[in-house]
Amino acid sequence: MNYQNKFPIYRDATRLVVEIESAVKDFPRYQKYTLGSEMHTLAYDLLTVMPYIINNKNDRKQLIKKAHQFSEVLTIQIAKQIVNLSFKVFETLVSLTINLSKQCKAWQNKLQHQRQHESNYVE
């Protein structure tokens, strides 16, 4: 399945990975292998969990919560303070991270609302 066209959250997670790759290559050596490595890991973890969220309805709520936590890690702000990221790169990374966080939260709220709605019919 082509997730990028059908799911904006997957498309944004992919773009975040690409943008982080691009930004990290310009980090000084020490930050590239410490902070850059951590940023890579978080972005890849976020991207990796997306197909599971999309395809696994049983564990979706837990997986969305996990994705939301990944997206809220503010390593990008630390990178801005430690490394001289250009404002444009910083703005892009923060914007993508905020969008992903909002999408995860909205999806989480939708699932919670659906479960409440279903439980009203069961009772």
PDB file of C-alpha atoms in Angstrom:
ATOM      1  CA  MET A   1       0.000   0.000   0.000  1.00  0.00           C
ATOM      2  CA  ASN A   2       1.244   3.485  -0.779  1.00  0.00           C
ATOM      3  CA  TYR A   3       0.930   5.150   2.609  1.00  0.00           C
ATOM      4  CA  GLN A   4       2.380   8.479   1.489  1.00  0.00           C
ATOM      5  CA  ASN A   5      -0.525   9.367  -0.784  1.00  0.00           C
ATOM      6  CA  LYS A   6      -3.270   8.117   1.488  1.00  0.00           C
ATOM      7  CA  PHE A   7      -2.041   9.186   4.936  1.00  0.00           C
ATOM      8  CA  PRO A   8      -0.690  12.714   5.518  1.00  0.00           C
ATOM      9  CA  ILE A   9       0.791  11.634   8.854  1.00  0.00           C
ATOM     10  CA  TYR A  10       2.978   9.057   7.081  1.00  0.00           C
ATOM     11  CA  ARG A  11       3.975  11.579   4.430  1.00  0.00           C
ATOM     12  CA  ASP A  12       4.997  14.098   7.114  1.00  0.00           C
ATOM     13  CA  ALA A  13       6.935  11.461   9.071  1.00  0.00           C
ATOM     14  CA  THR A  14       8.832  10.543   5.900  1.00  0.00           C
ATOM     15  CA  ARG A  15       9.570  14.178   5.185  1.00  0.00           C
ATOM     16  CA  LEU A  16      10.805  14.673   8.760  1.00  0.00           C
ATOM     17  CA  VAL A  17      13.269  11.793   8.305  1.00  0.00           C
ATOM     18  CA  VAL A  18      14.535  13.305   5.042  1.00  0.00           C
ATOM     19  CA  GLU A  19      14.875  16.789   6.555  1.00  0.00           C
ATOM     20  CA  ILE A  20      16.708  15.453   9.607  1.00  0.00           C
ATOM     21  CA  GLU A  21      19.079  13.519   7.335  1.00  0.00           C
ATOM     22  CA  SER A  22      19.776  16.713   5.462  1.00  0.00           C
ATOM     23  CA  ALA A  23      20.270  18.806   8.596  1.00  0.00           C
ATOM     24  CA  VAL A  24      22.464  16.310  10.447  1.00  0.00           C
ATOM     25  CA  LYS A  25      24.987  16.019   7.631  1.00  0.00           C
ATOM     26  CA  ASP A  26      25.972  19.647   8.329  1.00  0.00           C
ATOM     27  CA  PHE A  27      26.452  19.127  12.083  1.00  0.00           C
ATOM     28  CA  PRO A  28      29.957  19.312  13.521  1.00  0.00           C
ATOM     29  CA  ARG A  29      31.478  15.865  13.962  1.00  0.00           C
ATOM     30  CA  TYR A  30      30.749  15.381  17.675  1.00  0.00           C
ATOM     31  CA  GLN A  31      27.117  16.519  17.418  1.00  0.00           C
ATOM     32  CA  LYS A  32      26.632  14.472  14.248  1.00  0.00           C
ATOM     33  CA  TYR A  33      27.363  11.261  16.140  1.00  0.00           C
ATOM     34  CA  THR A  34      25.629  12.145  19.399  1.00  0.00           C
ATOM     35  CA  LEU A  35      22.699  14.486  18.915  1.00  0.00           C
ATOM     36  CA  GLY A  36      22.345  13.667  15.214  1.00  0.00           C
ATOM     37  CA  SER A  37      22.230   9.964  15.960  1.00  0.00           C
ATOM     38  CA  GLU A  38      19.507  10.495  18.565  1.00  0.00           C
ATOM     39  CA  MET A  39      17.483  12.600  16.124  1.00  0.00           C
ATOM     40  CA  HIS A  40      17.847   9.889  13.451  1.00  0.00           C
ATOM     41  CA  THR A  41      16.695   7.199  15.848  1.00  0.00           C
ATOM     42  CA  LEU A  42      13.616   9.132  16.989  1.00  0.00           C
ATOM     43  CA  ALA A  43      12.601  10.050  13.442  1.00  0.00           C
ATOM     44  CA  TYR A  44      13.043   6.484  12.173  1.00  0.00           C
ATOM     45  CA  ASP A  45      11.140   5.084  15.155  1.00  0.00           C
ATOM     46  CA  LEU A  46       8.300   7.465  14.417  1.00  0.00           C
ATOM     47  CA  LEU A  47       8.265   6.506  10.738  1.00  0.00           C
ATOM     48  CA  THR A  48       8.533   2.794  11.510  1.00  0.00           C
ATOM     49  CA  VAL A  49       5.507   2.779  13.808  1.00  0.00           C
ATOM     50  CA  MET A  50       3.235   4.454  11.208  1.00  0.00           C
ATOM     51  CA  PRO A  51       2.367   1.340   9.124  1.00  0.00           C
ATOM     52  CA  TYR A  52       1.563  -0.543  12.332  1.00  0.00           C
ATOM     53  CA  ILE A  53      -0.793   2.240  13.398  1.00  0.00           C
ATOM     54  CA  ILE A  54      -2.482   2.245  10.021  1.00  0.00           C
ATOM     55  CA  ASN A  55      -2.865  -1.541   9.725  1.00  0.00           C
ATOM     56  CA  ASN A  56      -3.382  -2.688  13.315  1.00  0.00           C
ATOM     57  CA  LYS A  57      -6.747  -1.575  14.652  1.00  0.00           C
ATOM     58  CA  ASN A  58      -6.456  -3.548  17.906  1.00  0.00           C
ATOM     59  CA  ASP A  59      -3.334  -1.799  19.199  1.00  0.00           C
ATOM     60  CA  ARG A  60      -3.861   1.488  17.404  1.00  0.00           C
ATOM     61  CA  LYS A  61      -4.508   3.568  20.508  1.00  0.00           C
ATOM     62  CA  GLN A  62      -1.265   2.456  22.197  1.00  0.00           C
ATOM     63  CA  LEU A  63       0.748   2.888  19.010  1.00  0.00           C
ATOM     64  CA  ILE A  64      -0.606   6.383  18.408  1.00  0.00           C
ATOM     65  CA  LYS A  65       0.292   7.316  21.964  1.00  0.00           C
ATOM     66  CA  LYS A  66       3.817   6.027  21.350  1.00  0.00           C
ATOM     67  CA  ALA A  67       4.092   7.987  18.085  1.00  0.00           C
ATOM     68  CA  HIS A  68       2.828  11.098  19.840  1.00  0.00           C
ATOM     69  CA  GLN A  69       5.511  10.727  22.492  1.00  0.00           C
ATOM     70  CA  PHE A  70       8.206  10.359  19.820  1.00  0.00           C
ATOM     71  CA  SER A  71       7.010  13.491  18.084  1.00  0.00           C
ATOM     72  CA  GLU A  72       7.020  15.510  21.293  1.00  0.00           C
ATOM     73  CA  VAL A  73      10.670  14.893  22.079  1.00  0.00           C
ATOM     74  CA  LEU A  74      12.211  18.277  21.632  1.00  0.00           C
ATOM     75  CA  THR A  75      15.636  17.252  20.418  1.00  0.00           C
ATOM     76  CA  ILE A  76      15.277  19.732  17.600  1.00  0.00           C
ATOM     77  CA  GLN A  77      15.308  22.626  20.054  1.00  0.00           C
ATOM     78  CA  ILE A  78      18.437  21.244  21.660  1.00  0.00           C
ATOM     79  CA  ALA A  79      20.009  21.005  18.214  1.00  0.00           C
ATOM     80  CA  LYS A  80      19.145  24.630  17.569  1.00  0.00           C
ATOM     81  CA  GLN A  81      20.950  25.675  20.731  1.00  0.00           C
ATOM     82  CA  ILE A  82      24.007  23.451  20.295  1.00  0.00           C
ATOM     83  CA  VAL A  83      24.478  23.511  16.538  1.00  0.00           C
ATOM     84  CA  ASN A  84      24.121  26.507  14.291  1.00  0.00           C
ATOM     85  CA  LEU A  85      21.143  25.320  12.295  1.00  0.00           C
ATOM     86  CA  SER A  86      19.863  27.824   9.829  1.00  0.00           C
ATOM     87  CA  PHE A  87      16.519  29.274  10.825  1.00  0.00           C
ATOM     88  CA  LYS A  88      14.882  27.811   7.714  1.00  0.00           C
ATOM     89  CA  VAL A  89      16.019  24.266   8.564  1.00  0.00           C
ATOM     90  CA  PHE A  90      15.018  24.727  12.205  1.00  0.00           C
ATOM     91  CA  GLU A  91      11.619  26.089  11.176  1.00  0.00           C
ATOM     92  CA  THR A  92      11.005  23.160   8.813  1.00  0.00           C
ATOM     93  CA  LEU A  93      11.919  20.545  11.420  1.00  0.00           C
ATOM     94  CA  VAL A  94       9.851  22.158  14.151  1.00  0.00           C
ATOM     95  CA  SER A  95       6.878  22.643  11.834  1.00  0.00           C
ATOM     96  CA  LEU A  96       6.925  18.989  10.763  1.00  0.00           C
ATOM     97  CA  THR A  97       7.278  17.816  14.355  1.00  0.00           C
ATOM     98  CA  ILE A  98       4.361  19.970  15.496  1.00  0.00           C
ATOM     99  CA  ASN A  99       2.188  18.777  12.592  1.00  0.00           C
ATOM    100  CA  LEU A 100       2.947  15.143  13.404  1.00  0.00           C
ATOM    101  CA  SER A 101       2.178  15.709  17.058  1.00  0.00           C
ATOM    102  CA  LYS A 102      -1.140  17.361  16.218  1.00  0.00           C
ATOM    103  CA  GLN A 103      -2.092  14.576  13.802  1.00  0.00           C
ATOM    104  CA  CYS A 104      -1.277  11.902  16.386  1.00  0.00           C
ATOM    105  CA  LYS A 105      -3.290  13.713  19.045  1.00  0.00           C
ATOM    106  CA  ALA A 106      -6.257  14.188  16.707  1.00  0.00           C
ATOM    107  CA  TRP A 107      -6.193  10.516  15.765  1.00  0.00           C
ATOM    108  CA  GLN A 108      -5.986   9.567  19.435  1.00  0.00           C
ATOM    109  CA  ASN A 109      -8.993  11.771  20.246  1.00  0.00           C
ATOM    110  CA  LYS A 110     -10.961  10.311  17.339  1.00  0.00           C
ATOM    111  CA  LEU A 111     -10.348   6.766  18.567  1.00  0.00           C
ATOM    112  CA  GLN A 112     -11.339   7.707  22.100  1.00  0.00           C
ATOM    113  CA  HIS A 113     -14.536   9.338  20.826  1.00  0.00           C
ATOM    114  CA  GLN A 114     -15.368   6.266  18.717  1.00  0.00           C
ATOM    115  CA  ARG A 115     -14.904   3.950  21.689  1.00  0.00           C
ATOM    116  CA  GLN A 116     -17.142   6.114  23.868  1.00  0.00           C
ATOM    117  CA  HIS A 117     -19.736   6.203  21.112  1.00  0.00           C
ATOM    118  CA  GLU A 118     -19.607   2.406  20.711  1.00  0.00           C
ATOM    119  CA  SER A 119     -19.894   1.834  24.463  1.00  0.00           C
ATOM    120  CA  ASN A 120     -23.059   3.965  24.561  1.00  0.00           C
ATOM    121  CA  TYR A 121     -24.701   1.572  22.109  1.00  0.00           C
ATOM    122  CA  VAL A 122     -23.579  -1.515  24.015  1.00  0.00           C
ATOM    123  CA  GLU A 123     -25.113  -0.412  27.305  1.00  0.00           C
TER     124      GLU A 123
END
